[in-house]
Amino acid sequence: LVFAALGMAIGTGNIWRFPRIAALNGGGAFLIPWILFLFLWSIPLLISEFAIGKKTRLGPVGALGALVGKKYTWMGGFVAFCTIAIMFYYSVVTGWCLNYTVAAISGGLAGVNGPEYWNSFSSNSGLTLAFHFAAISIGALIVVRGIKGGIETATKFLIPSLGVLLVIGVIRGLTLPGSVGGLEFLFAPDWQALLDYKVWLHALSQSAWSTGAGWGLIMTYAVYIRQKEDVALNSFIAGLGNNSASLLAALAIFPAVFALAPMLGQVPAEVLQESGPASTGLTFIWVPELFRNMPASTLVLFIFFLALSIAAISSL
């Protein structure tokens, strides 16, 4: 259950979305409301979803109908509709992960810098469409296999591998010359930013997005759990594990940007705070740069993007 919940929560929302949203919203200042909303919003919602699913043994539509009356069944349908709508966006990002996995093992990331490869791939509509289709197909096959034979089997081995690789990325990033600037950017708060309501709004949306709180996902998983499962404990593990993965991703990427961007003739702070395609591709641009000169870099990049793809697919 723990790995399934972490597999649902930990994905591209942590490794792709969190670093760029934090960078665009004051770095250290963003962390304060983000942590607050974990305890004020996300974990209470996860507890509620666990409890509702465990009690009713029904999916979102049936569960809310059984809980508050049939005339409110539409509320569960609305939750399911919103999650499906998000899936169409999320599946595109999952396709990006699959593309980078293939490119890493085939040597496509070698000999080309991160920004060049990202711009080339993201502007190729045929290629992005093909990998989007692959992501949807893989997700469908896992769902057909069910919770135990599909989702549980996929997550309990590959989520730990993603954690190990994130730690390797952090160690690698922090040992690069000039990486200290990335730590300062991440942890030194711009207090003025806390007066901006948009920072708080983005922190709330990031917490909800990344943990999957309120999406009906944990409610659905809870249908399958044992009666003796500790709902509060599992909710805290899922929430804290999710936030830990986000911080590890930022600790790998921010120092890498500060250490490596000057070598590409770019200003690190401007790279992190740039919006548009460069922000969207932040992780995809800088993780290859981070691992490029490591021993067995091709293998390390392949394993990282494979684990990231699995994390994305488990959430998908």
PDB file of C-alpha atoms in Angstrom:
ATOM      1  CA  LEU A   1       0.000   0.000   0.000  1.00  0.00           C
ATOM      2  CA  VAL A   2       2.787   2.419   0.907  1.00  0.00           C
ATOM      3  CA  PHE A   3       4.595   1.912  -2.400  1.00  0.00           C
ATOM      4  CA  ALA A   4       1.338   2.165  -4.340  1.00  0.00           C
ATOM      5  CA  ALA A   5       0.498   5.437  -2.569  1.00  0.00           C
ATOM      6  CA  LEU A   6       4.013   6.787  -3.119  1.00  0.00           C
ATOM      7  CA  GLY A   7       3.883   5.608  -6.722  1.00  0.00           C
ATOM      8  CA  MET A   8       0.659   7.551  -7.186  1.00  0.00           C
ATOM      9  CA  ALA A   9       2.105  10.672  -5.557  1.00  0.00           C
ATOM     10  CA  ILE A  10       5.754  10.646  -6.675  1.00  0.00           C
ATOM     11  CA  GLY A  11       6.178  11.338 -10.354  1.00  0.00           C
ATOM     12  CA  THR A  12       6.817  14.203 -12.708  1.00  0.00           C
ATOM     13  CA  GLY A  13       5.015  16.548 -10.301  1.00  0.00           C
ATOM     14  CA  ASN A  14       8.038  16.202  -8.033  1.00  0.00           C
ATOM     15  CA  ILE A  15      10.948  15.935 -10.427  1.00  0.00           C
ATOM     16  CA  TRP A  16       9.690  17.978 -13.373  1.00  0.00           C
ATOM     17  CA  ARG A  17       7.129  20.411 -11.945  1.00  0.00           C
ATOM     18  CA  PHE A  18       8.354  21.237  -8.423  1.00  0.00           C
ATOM     19  CA  PRO A  19      11.802  22.664  -9.316  1.00  0.00           C
ATOM     20  CA  ARG A  20      10.432  25.001 -11.973  1.00  0.00           C
ATOM     21  CA  ILE A  21       7.444  26.180  -9.891  1.00  0.00           C
ATOM     22  CA  ALA A  22       9.719  26.802  -6.895  1.00  0.00           C
ATOM     23  CA  ALA A  23      12.181  28.683  -9.114  1.00  0.00           C
ATOM     24  CA  LEU A  24       9.475  30.935 -10.535  1.00  0.00           C
ATOM     25  CA  ASN A  25       8.023  31.743  -7.099  1.00  0.00           C
ATOM     26  CA  GLY A  26      10.842  32.992  -4.932  1.00  0.00           C
ATOM     27  CA  GLY A  27      12.823  29.811  -4.218  1.00  0.00           C
ATOM     28  CA  GLY A  28      13.109  29.636  -0.444  1.00  0.00           C
ATOM     29  CA  ALA A  29      10.013  31.796   0.075  1.00  0.00           C
ATOM     30  CA  PHE A  30       7.939  29.258  -1.868  1.00  0.00           C
ATOM     31  CA  LEU A  31       8.956  26.432   0.496  1.00  0.00           C
ATOM     32  CA  ILE A  32       7.226  28.033   3.492  1.00  0.00           C
ATOM     33  CA  PRO A  33       3.608  27.974   2.207  1.00  0.00           C
ATOM     34  CA  TRP A  34       4.331  24.720   0.357  1.00  0.00           C
ATOM     35  CA  ILE A  35       5.185  22.959   3.639  1.00  0.00           C
ATOM     36  CA  LEU A  36       2.257  24.615   5.444  1.00  0.00           C
ATOM     37  CA  PHE A  37      -0.224  23.426   2.820  1.00  0.00           C
ATOM     38  CA  LEU A  38       1.079  19.866   3.130  1.00  0.00           C
ATOM     39  CA  PHE A  39      -0.298  19.761   6.689  1.00  0.00           C
ATOM     40  CA  LEU A  40      -3.246  22.129   6.267  1.00  0.00           C
ATOM     41  CA  TRP A  41      -4.568  20.786   2.954  1.00  0.00           C
ATOM     42  CA  SER A  42      -2.963  17.722   1.419  1.00  0.00           C
ATOM     43  CA  ILE A  43      -2.571  15.308   4.342  1.00  0.00           C
ATOM     44  CA  PRO A  44      -6.088  16.003   5.731  1.00  0.00           C
ATOM     45  CA  LEU A  45      -7.518  15.343   2.268  1.00  0.00           C
ATOM     46  CA  LEU A  46      -5.502  12.130   1.916  1.00  0.00           C
ATOM     47  CA  ILE A  47      -6.788  10.960   5.318  1.00  0.00           C
ATOM     48  CA  SER A  48     -10.351  11.744   4.214  1.00  0.00           C
ATOM     49  CA  GLU A  49      -9.953   9.863   0.938  1.00  0.00           C
ATOM     50  CA  PHE A  50      -8.399   6.823   2.645  1.00  0.00           C
ATOM     51  CA  ALA A  51     -11.239   6.760   5.186  1.00  0.00           C
ATOM     52  CA  ILE A  52     -14.034   7.169   2.613  1.00  0.00           C
ATOM     53  CA  GLY A  53     -12.668   4.498   0.271  1.00  0.00           C
ATOM     54  CA  LYS A  54     -11.976   2.087   3.133  1.00  0.00           C
ATOM     55  CA  LYS A  55     -15.477   2.574   4.591  1.00  0.00           C
ATOM     56  CA  THR A  56     -17.567   2.471   1.405  1.00  0.00           C
ATOM     57  CA  ARG A  57     -15.395   0.127  -0.741  1.00  0.00           C
ATOM     58  CA  LEU A  58     -16.551   2.146  -3.760  1.00  0.00           C
ATOM     59  CA  GLY A  59     -14.857   4.406  -6.317  1.00  0.00           C
ATOM     60  CA  PRO A  60     -15.318   8.210  -6.207  1.00  0.00           C
ATOM     61  CA  VAL A  61     -18.760   8.294  -7.866  1.00  0.00           C
ATOM     62  CA  GLY A  62     -20.328   5.562  -5.739  1.00  0.00           C
ATOM     63  CA  ALA A  63     -18.441   6.531  -2.563  1.00  0.00           C
ATOM     64  CA  LEU A  64     -19.694  10.119  -2.430  1.00  0.00           C
ATOM     65  CA  GLY A  65     -23.196   8.976  -3.340  1.00  0.00           C
ATOM     66  CA  ALA A  66     -23.152   6.445  -0.502  1.00  0.00           C
ATOM     67  CA  LEU A  67     -21.645   8.937   1.942  1.00  0.00           C
ATOM     68  CA  VAL A  68     -23.879  12.000   1.485  1.00  0.00           C
ATOM     69  CA  GLY A  69     -26.839  10.733  -0.551  1.00  0.00           C
ATOM     70  CA  LYS A  70     -27.570   9.759  -4.135  1.00  0.00           C
ATOM     71  CA  LYS A  71     -28.435  13.300  -5.225  1.00  0.00           C
ATOM     72  CA  TYR A  72     -24.785  14.231  -4.534  1.00  0.00           C
ATOM     73  CA  THR A  73     -23.375  11.422  -6.666  1.00  0.00           C
ATOM     74  CA  TRP A  74     -22.493  14.055  -9.293  1.00  0.00           C
ATOM     75  CA  MET A  75     -19.752  15.321  -6.933  1.00  0.00           C
ATOM     76  CA  GLY A  76     -17.852  12.055  -7.336  1.00  0.00           C
ATOM     77  CA  GLY A  77     -18.379  12.259 -11.087  1.00  0.00           C
ATOM     78  CA  PHE A  78     -16.944  15.782 -11.086  1.00  0.00           C
ATOM     79  CA  VAL A  79     -13.836  14.593  -9.178  1.00  0.00           C
ATOM     80  CA  ALA A  80     -13.359  11.774 -11.698  1.00  0.00           C
ATOM     81  CA  PHE A  81     -13.861  14.136 -14.655  1.00  0.00           C
ATOM     82  CA  CYS A  82     -11.243  16.598 -13.317  1.00  0.00           C
ATOM     83  CA  THR A  83      -8.726  13.797 -12.801  1.00  0.00           C
ATOM     84  CA  ILE A  84      -9.305  12.483 -16.325  1.00  0.00           C
ATOM     85  CA  ALA A  85      -8.837  16.017 -17.689  1.00  0.00           C
ATOM     86  CA  ILE A  86      -5.527  16.305 -15.812  1.00  0.00           C
ATOM     87  CA  MET A  87      -4.520  12.908 -17.229  1.00  0.00           C
ATOM     88  CA  PHE A  88      -4.568  14.279 -20.784  1.00  0.00           C
ATOM     89  CA  TYR A  89      -1.996  16.876 -19.732  1.00  0.00           C
ATOM     90  CA  TYR A  90       0.008  14.469 -17.590  1.00  0.00           C
ATOM     91  CA  SER A  91       0.230  11.855 -20.326  1.00  0.00           C
ATOM     92  CA  VAL A  92       2.059  14.333 -22.570  1.00  0.00           C
ATOM     93  CA  VAL A  93       4.754  14.805 -19.913  1.00  0.00           C
ATOM     94  CA  THR A  94       4.919  11.025 -19.452  1.00  0.00           C
ATOM     95  CA  GLY A  95       5.617  10.789 -23.177  1.00  0.00           C
ATOM     96  CA  TRP A  96       8.532  13.213 -22.757  1.00  0.00           C
ATOM     97  CA  CYS A  97       9.958  10.919 -20.057  1.00  0.00           C
ATOM     98  CA  LEU A  98       9.692   7.899 -22.361  1.00  0.00           C
ATOM     99  CA  ASN A  99      11.424   9.786 -25.173  1.00  0.00           C
ATOM    100  CA  TYR A 100      14.340  10.706 -22.925  1.00  0.00           C
ATOM    101  CA  THR A 101      14.593   7.087 -21.756  1.00  0.00           C
ATOM    102  CA  VAL A 102      14.935   5.887 -25.352  1.00  0.00           C
ATOM    103  CA  ALA A 103      17.315   8.737 -26.236  1.00  0.00           C
ATOM    104  CA  ALA A 104      19.498   7.978 -23.207  1.00  0.00           C
ATOM    105  CA  ILE A 105      20.014   4.285 -24.002  1.00  0.00           C
ATOM    106  CA  SER A 106      20.419   4.883 -27.741  1.00  0.00           C
ATOM    107  CA  GLY A 107      23.058   7.584 -27.215  1.00  0.00           C
ATOM    108  CA  GLY A 108      20.839  10.384 -28.485  1.00  0.00           C
ATOM    109  CA  LEU A 109      21.701  12.562 -25.481  1.00  0.00           C
ATOM    110  CA  ALA A 110      25.436  12.213 -26.058  1.00  0.00           C
ATOM    111  CA  GLY A 111      27.303  14.952 -27.876  1.00  0.00           C
ATOM    112  CA  VAL A 112      24.473  17.487 -27.673  1.00  0.00           C
ATOM    113  CA  ASN A 113      23.853  19.911 -24.835  1.00  0.00           C
ATOM    114  CA  GLY A 114      20.636  19.843 -22.862  1.00  0.00           C
ATOM    115  CA  PRO A 115      18.964  22.975 -24.299  1.00  0.00           C
ATOM    116  CA  GLU A 116      19.675  21.901 -27.896  1.00  0.00           C
ATOM    117  CA  TYR A 117      18.138  18.438 -27.463  1.00  0.00           C
ATOM    118  CA  TRP A 118      15.088  19.785 -25.606  1.00  0.00           C
ATOM    119  CA  ASN A 119      14.372  22.424 -28.272  1.00  0.00           C
ATOM    120  CA  SER A 120      14.784  19.858 -31.056  1.00  0.00           C
ATOM    121  CA  PHE A 121      12.521  17.266 -29.447  1.00  0.00           C
ATOM    122  CA  SER A 122       9.797  19.589 -28.133  1.00  0.00           C
ATOM    123  CA  SER A 123       9.388  21.237 -31.547  1.00  0.00           C
ATOM    124  CA  ASN A 124       8.973  17.868 -33.326  1.00  0.00           C
ATOM    125  CA  SER A 125       5.189  17.353 -33.164  1.00  0.00           C
ATOM    126  CA  GLY A 126       5.293  13.908 -34.813  1.00  0.00           C
ATOM    127  CA  LEU A 127       7.775  12.567 -32.274  1.00  0.00           C
ATOM    128  CA  THR A 128       5.989  14.039 -29.254  1.00  0.00           C
ATOM    129  CA  LEU A 129       2.676  12.608 -30.520  1.00  0.00           C
ATOM    130  CA  ALA A 130       4.192   9.136 -30.934  1.00  0.00           C
ATOM    131  CA  PHE A 131       5.531   9.083 -27.388  1.00  0.00           C
ATOM    132  CA  HIS A 132       2.253  10.484 -26.058  1.00  0.00           C
ATOM    133  CA  PHE A 133       0.485   7.526 -27.675  1.00  0.00           C
ATOM    134  CA  ALA A 134       3.060   5.153 -26.153  1.00  0.00           C
ATOM    135  CA  ALA A 135       2.423   6.610 -22.673  1.00  0.00           C
ATOM    136  CA  ILE A 136      -1.342   6.190 -22.986  1.00  0.00           C
ATOM    137  CA  SER A 137      -0.904   2.615 -24.270  1.00  0.00           C
ATOM    138  CA  ILE A 138       1.409   1.547 -21.437  1.00  0.00           C
ATOM    139  CA  GLY A 139      -0.896   3.108 -18.850  1.00  0.00           C
ATOM    140  CA  ALA A 140      -3.877   1.262 -20.328  1.00  0.00           C
ATOM    141  CA  LEU A 141      -2.050  -2.087 -20.304  1.00  0.00           C
ATOM    142  CA  ILE A 142      -1.159  -1.703 -16.602  1.00  0.00           C
ATOM    143  CA  VAL A 143      -4.756  -0.811 -15.718  1.00  0.00           C
ATOM    144  CA  VAL A 144      -5.985  -3.898 -17.606  1.00  0.00           C
ATOM    145  CA  ARG A 145      -3.661  -6.026 -15.446  1.00  0.00           C
ATOM    146  CA  GLY A 146      -5.289  -4.563 -12.338  1.00  0.00           C
ATOM    147  CA  ILE A 147      -4.106  -3.188  -9.016  1.00  0.00           C
ATOM    148  CA  LYS A 148      -2.023  -6.116  -7.741  1.00  0.00           C
ATOM    149  CA  GLY A 149      -0.662  -7.595 -10.957  1.00  0.00           C
ATOM    150  CA  GLY A 150      -0.073  -4.234 -12.634  1.00  0.00           C
ATOM    151  CA  ILE A 151       0.252  -1.142 -10.446  1.00  0.00           C
ATOM    152  CA  GLU A 152       1.645  -2.813  -7.312  1.00  0.00           C
ATOM    153  CA  THR A 153       4.185  -4.886  -9.217  1.00  0.00           C
ATOM    154  CA  ALA A 154       5.385  -1.880 -11.214  1.00  0.00           C
ATOM    155  CA  THR A 155       5.787   0.488  -8.266  1.00  0.00           C
ATOM    156  CA  LYS A 156       7.268  -1.585  -5.464  1.00  0.00           C
ATOM    157  CA  PHE A 157      10.538  -2.160  -7.327  1.00  0.00           C
ATOM    158  CA  LEU A 158      10.970   0.990  -9.390  1.00  0.00           C
ATOM    159  CA  ILE A 159       9.942   3.705  -6.904  1.00  0.00           C
ATOM    160  CA  PRO A 160      12.841   2.767  -4.576  1.00  0.00           C
ATOM    161  CA  SER A 161      15.199   2.839  -7.574  1.00  0.00           C
ATOM    162  CA  LEU A 162      14.067   6.387  -8.367  1.00  0.00           C
ATOM    163  CA  GLY A 163      14.811   7.382  -4.770  1.00  0.00           C
ATOM    164  CA  VAL A 164      18.338   5.955  -4.987  1.00  0.00           C
ATOM    165  CA  LEU A 165      19.001   7.764  -8.255  1.00  0.00           C
ATOM    166  CA  LEU A 166      17.709  11.053  -6.851  1.00  0.00           C
ATOM    167  CA  VAL A 167      20.182  10.725  -3.975  1.00  0.00           C
ATOM    168  CA  ILE A 168      22.977  10.054  -6.494  1.00  0.00           C
ATOM    169  CA  GLY A 169      21.868  13.166  -8.399  1.00  0.00           C
ATOM    170  CA  VAL A 170      21.983  15.262  -5.220  1.00  0.00           C
ATOM    171  CA  ILE A 171      25.495  14.025  -4.368  1.00  0.00           C
ATOM    172  CA  ARG A 172      26.631  14.687  -7.928  1.00  0.00           C
ATOM    173  CA  GLY A 173      25.064  18.155  -8.034  1.00  0.00           C
ATOM    174  CA  LEU A 174      26.476  19.253  -4.682  1.00  0.00           C
ATOM    175  CA  THR A 175      30.007  18.164  -5.589  1.00  0.00           C
ATOM    176  CA  LEU A 176      30.135  20.390  -8.691  1.00  0.00           C
ATOM    177  CA  PRO A 177      32.125  23.653  -8.416  1.00  0.00           C
ATOM    178  CA  GLY A 178      29.782  26.609  -7.929  1.00  0.00           C
ATOM    179  CA  SER A 179      26.854  24.500  -6.738  1.00  0.00           C
ATOM    180  CA  VAL A 180      26.495  26.423  -3.454  1.00  0.00           C
ATOM    181  CA  GLY A 181      24.632  29.168  -5.316  1.00  0.00           C
ATOM    182  CA  GLY A 182      21.882  26.662  -6.039  1.00  0.00           C
ATOM    183  CA  LEU A 183      21.449  25.928  -2.324  1.00  0.00           C
ATOM    184  CA  GLU A 184      21.247  29.631  -1.540  1.00  0.00           C
ATOM    185  CA  PHE A 185      18.645  30.121  -4.281  1.00  0.00           C
ATOM    186  CA  LEU A 186      16.579  27.211  -2.949  1.00  0.00           C
ATOM    187  CA  PHE A 187      16.745  27.890   0.787  1.00  0.00           C
ATOM    188  CA  ALA A 188      17.365  31.632   1.222  1.00  0.00           C
ATOM    189  CA  PRO A 189      13.847  33.107   1.218  1.00  0.00           C
ATOM    190  CA  ASP A 190      12.927  36.317  -0.528  1.00  0.00           C
ATOM    191  CA  TRP A 191      10.594  37.575   2.232  1.00  0.00           C
ATOM    192  CA  GLN A 192       8.996  40.075  -0.134  1.00  0.00           C
ATOM    193  CA  ALA A 193       7.703  37.182  -2.233  1.00  0.00           C
ATOM    194  CA  LEU A 194       5.579  35.999   0.701  1.00  0.00           C
ATOM    195  CA  LEU A 195       3.445  39.113   0.296  1.00  0.00           C
ATOM    196  CA  ASP A 196       2.463  37.977  -3.196  1.00  0.00           C
ATOM    197  CA  TYR A 197      -0.763  35.954  -3.118  1.00  0.00           C
ATOM    198  CA  LYS A 198       0.321  34.141  -6.314  1.00  0.00           C
ATOM    199  CA  VAL A 199       3.193  32.479  -4.426  1.00  0.00           C
ATOM    200  CA  TRP A 200       0.706  31.059  -1.908  1.00  0.00           C
ATOM    201  CA  LEU A 201      -1.658  29.997  -4.694  1.00  0.00           C
ATOM    202  CA  HIS A 202       1.134  28.210  -6.571  1.00  0.00           C
ATOM    203  CA  ALA A 203       2.289  26.550  -3.334  1.00  0.00           C
ATOM    204  CA  LEU A 204      -1.235  25.248  -2.704  1.00  0.00           C
ATOM    205  CA  SER A 205      -1.651  24.010  -6.273  1.00  0.00           C
ATOM    206  CA  GLN A 206       1.779  22.343  -6.204  1.00  0.00           C
ATOM    207  CA  SER A 207       0.980  20.550  -2.945  1.00  0.00           C
ATOM    208  CA  ALA A 208      -2.386  19.349  -4.240  1.00  0.00           C
ATOM    209  CA  TRP A 209      -0.986  18.446  -7.666  1.00  0.00           C
ATOM    210  CA  SER A 210       2.028  16.565  -6.379  1.00  0.00           C
ATOM    211  CA  THR A 211       0.380  14.583  -3.567  1.00  0.00           C
ATOM    212  CA  GLY A 212      -2.728  13.823  -5.622  1.00  0.00           C
ATOM    213  CA  ALA A 213      -4.906  15.006  -2.721  1.00  0.00           C
ATOM    214  CA  GLY A 214      -8.540  15.476  -3.692  1.00  0.00           C
ATOM    215  CA  TRP A 215      -8.244  13.614  -7.002  1.00  0.00           C
ATOM    216  CA  GLY A 216     -10.100  10.472  -5.905  1.00  0.00           C
ATOM    217  CA  LEU A 217      -6.980   8.361  -6.525  1.00  0.00           C
ATOM    218  CA  ILE A 218      -6.251   7.392  -2.919  1.00  0.00           C
ATOM    219  CA  MET A 219      -9.997   6.892  -2.425  1.00  0.00           C
ATOM    220  CA  THR A 220      -9.901   4.290  -5.203  1.00  0.00           C
ATOM    221  CA  TYR A 221      -6.781   2.563  -3.815  1.00  0.00           C
ATOM    222  CA  ALA A 222      -8.420   2.462  -0.362  1.00  0.00           C
ATOM    223  CA  VAL A 223     -11.123   0.173  -1.760  1.00  0.00           C
ATOM    224  CA  TYR A 224      -8.475  -2.593  -1.849  1.00  0.00           C
ATOM    225  CA  ILE A 225      -6.778  -2.048   1.534  1.00  0.00           C
ATOM    226  CA  ARG A 226      -7.093  -4.270   4.595  1.00  0.00           C
ATOM    227  CA  GLN A 227      -9.429  -3.221   7.390  1.00  0.00           C
ATOM    228  CA  LYS A 228      -6.563  -2.906   9.889  1.00  0.00           C
ATOM    229  CA  GLU A 229      -4.539  -0.427   7.796  1.00  0.00           C
ATOM    230  CA  ASP A 230      -3.604   2.749   9.697  1.00  0.00           C
ATOM    231  CA  VAL A 231      -5.186   5.502   7.595  1.00  0.00           C
ATOM    232  CA  ALA A 232      -3.464   8.454   9.301  1.00  0.00           C
ATOM    233  CA  LEU A 233      -0.010   6.837   9.258  1.00  0.00           C
ATOM    234  CA  ASN A 234      -0.238   5.916   5.574  1.00  0.00           C
ATOM    235  CA  SER A 235      -1.430   9.434   4.702  1.00  0.00           C
ATOM    236  CA  PHE A 236       1.513  11.023   6.514  1.00  0.00           C
ATOM    237  CA  ILE A 237       3.967   8.603   4.852  1.00  0.00           C
ATOM    238  CA  ALA A 238       2.541   9.421   1.414  1.00  0.00           C
ATOM    239  CA  GLY A 239       2.592  13.187   2.026  1.00  0.00           C
ATOM    240  CA  LEU A 240       6.022  13.405   3.631  1.00  0.00           C
ATOM    241  CA  GLY A 241       7.526  10.926   1.168  1.00  0.00           C
ATOM    242  CA  ASN A 242       6.170  12.982  -1.704  1.00  0.00           C
ATOM    243  CA  ASN A 243       7.623  16.250  -0.367  1.00  0.00           C
ATOM    244  CA  SER A 244      10.969  14.570   0.325  1.00  0.00           C
ATOM    245  CA  ALA A 245      11.179  13.458  -3.313  1.00  0.00           C
ATOM    246  CA  SER A 246      10.440  17.032  -4.439  1.00  0.00           C
ATOM    247  CA  LEU A 247      13.225  18.451  -2.280  1.00  0.00           C
ATOM    248  CA  LEU A 248      15.681  15.820  -3.523  1.00  0.00           C
ATOM    249  CA  ALA A 249      14.850  16.760  -7.115  1.00  0.00           C
ATOM    250  CA  ALA A 250      15.430  20.456  -6.371  1.00  0.00           C
ATOM    251  CA  LEU A 251      18.678  19.651  -4.531  1.00  0.00           C
ATOM    252  CA  ALA A 252      19.903  17.869  -7.661  1.00  0.00           C
ATOM    253  CA  ILE A 253      18.741  20.401 -10.247  1.00  0.00           C
ATOM    254  CA  PHE A 254      19.346  23.843  -8.681  1.00  0.00           C
ATOM    255  CA  PRO A 255      23.034  23.222  -7.823  1.00  0.00           C
ATOM    256  CA  ALA A 256      23.517  21.690 -11.297  1.00  0.00           C
ATOM    257  CA  VAL A 257      22.124  24.803 -12.970  1.00  0.00           C
ATOM    258  CA  PHE A 258      24.367  27.123 -10.937  1.00  0.00           C
ATOM    259  CA  ALA A 259      27.425  24.971 -11.641  1.00  0.00           C
ATOM    260  CA  LEU A 260      26.830  24.207 -15.316  1.00  0.00           C
ATOM    261  CA  ALA A 261      24.883  27.143 -16.794  1.00  0.00           C
ATOM    262  CA  PRO A 262      27.940  29.465 -16.879  1.00  0.00           C
ATOM    263  CA  MET A 263      29.743  26.855 -19.017  1.00  0.00           C
ATOM    264  CA  LEU A 264      26.946  27.266 -21.580  1.00  0.00           C
ATOM    265  CA  GLY A 265      27.190  31.057 -21.407  1.00  0.00           C
ATOM    266  CA  GLN A 266      24.022  31.471 -19.326  1.00  0.00           C
ATOM    267  CA  VAL A 267      23.254  33.189 -16.017  1.00  0.00           C
ATOM    268  CA  PRO A 268      21.992  30.583 -13.494  1.00  0.00           C
ATOM    269  CA  ALA A 269      19.369  32.746 -11.757  1.00  0.00           C
ATOM    270  CA  GLU A 270      17.961  33.838 -15.129  1.00  0.00           C
ATOM    271  CA  VAL A 271      17.793  30.205 -16.302  1.00  0.00           C
ATOM    272  CA  LEU A 272      15.820  29.180 -13.220  1.00  0.00           C
ATOM    273  CA  GLN A 273      13.432  32.123 -13.371  1.00  0.00           C
ATOM    274  CA  GLU A 274      12.813  32.110 -17.120  1.00  0.00           C
ATOM    275  CA  SER A 275       9.267  31.224 -18.078  1.00  0.00           C
ATOM    276  CA  GLY A 276       8.077  29.500 -21.244  1.00  0.00           C
ATOM    277  CA  PRO A 277       9.722  26.475 -22.902  1.00  0.00           C
ATOM    278  CA  ALA A 278      12.965  26.804 -20.919  1.00  0.00           C
ATOM    279  CA  SER A 279      11.022  26.539 -17.658  1.00  0.00           C
ATOM    280  CA  THR A 280       8.877  23.665 -18.945  1.00  0.00           C
ATOM    281  CA  GLY A 281      12.020  21.749 -19.872  1.00  0.00           C
ATOM    282  CA  LEU A 282      14.056  22.615 -16.774  1.00  0.00           C
ATOM    283  CA  THR A 283      14.520  19.030 -15.542  1.00  0.00           C
ATOM    284  CA  PHE A 284      14.882  17.573 -19.029  1.00  0.00           C
ATOM    285  CA  ILE A 285      17.558  20.118 -19.899  1.00  0.00           C
ATOM    286  CA  TRP A 286      19.704  19.983 -16.764  1.00  0.00           C
ATOM    287  CA  VAL A 287      19.577  16.342 -15.635  1.00  0.00           C
ATOM    288  CA  PRO A 288      21.480  15.211 -18.785  1.00  0.00           C
ATOM    289  CA  GLU A 289      23.993  18.000 -18.158  1.00  0.00           C
ATOM    290  CA  LEU A 290      24.328  16.883 -14.542  1.00  0.00           C
ATOM    291  CA  PHE A 291      25.155  13.268 -15.387  1.00  0.00           C
ATOM    292  CA  ARG A 292      26.976  13.851 -18.690  1.00  0.00           C
ATOM    293  CA  ASN A 293      30.551  13.586 -17.395  1.00  0.00           C
ATOM    294  CA  MET A 294      29.960  10.885 -14.814  1.00  0.00           C
ATOM    295  CA  PRO A 295      31.414   7.386 -15.275  1.00  0.00           C
ATOM    296  CA  ALA A 296      28.947   5.196 -17.214  1.00  0.00           C
ATOM    297  CA  SER A 297      26.873   8.321 -17.895  1.00  0.00           C
ATOM    298  CA  THR A 298      24.817   6.622 -20.636  1.00  0.00           C
ATOM    299  CA  LEU A 299      23.727   3.874 -18.241  1.00  0.00           C
ATOM    300  CA  VAL A 300      23.072   6.302 -15.371  1.00  0.00           C
ATOM    301  CA  LEU A 301      20.952   8.573 -17.607  1.00  0.00           C
ATOM    302  CA  PHE A 302      19.009   5.579 -18.909  1.00  0.00           C
ATOM    303  CA  ILE A 303      18.250   4.286 -15.410  1.00  0.00           C
ATOM    304  CA  PHE A 304      17.259   7.776 -14.206  1.00  0.00           C
ATOM    305  CA  PHE A 305      14.834   8.464 -17.058  1.00  0.00           C
ATOM    306  CA  LEU A 306      13.524   4.894 -16.922  1.00  0.00           C
ATOM    307  CA  ALA A 307      12.751   5.338 -13.216  1.00  0.00           C
ATOM    308  CA  LEU A 308      11.238   8.756 -13.931  1.00  0.00           C
ATOM    309  CA  SER A 309       9.093   7.205 -16.668  1.00  0.00           C
ATOM    310  CA  ILE A 310       7.908   4.499 -14.292  1.00  0.00           C
ATOM    311  CA  ALA A 311       7.115   7.132 -11.643  1.00  0.00           C
ATOM    312  CA  ALA A 312       5.163   9.065 -14.265  1.00  0.00           C
ATOM    313  CA  ILE A 313       3.349   5.948 -15.505  1.00  0.00           C
ATOM    314  CA  SER A 314       2.436   4.858 -11.972  1.00  0.00           C
ATOM    315  CA  SER A 315       0.829   8.255 -11.430  1.00  0.00           C
ATOM    316  CA  LEU A 316      -0.789   8.119 -14.889  1.00  0.00           C
TER     317      LEU A 316
END
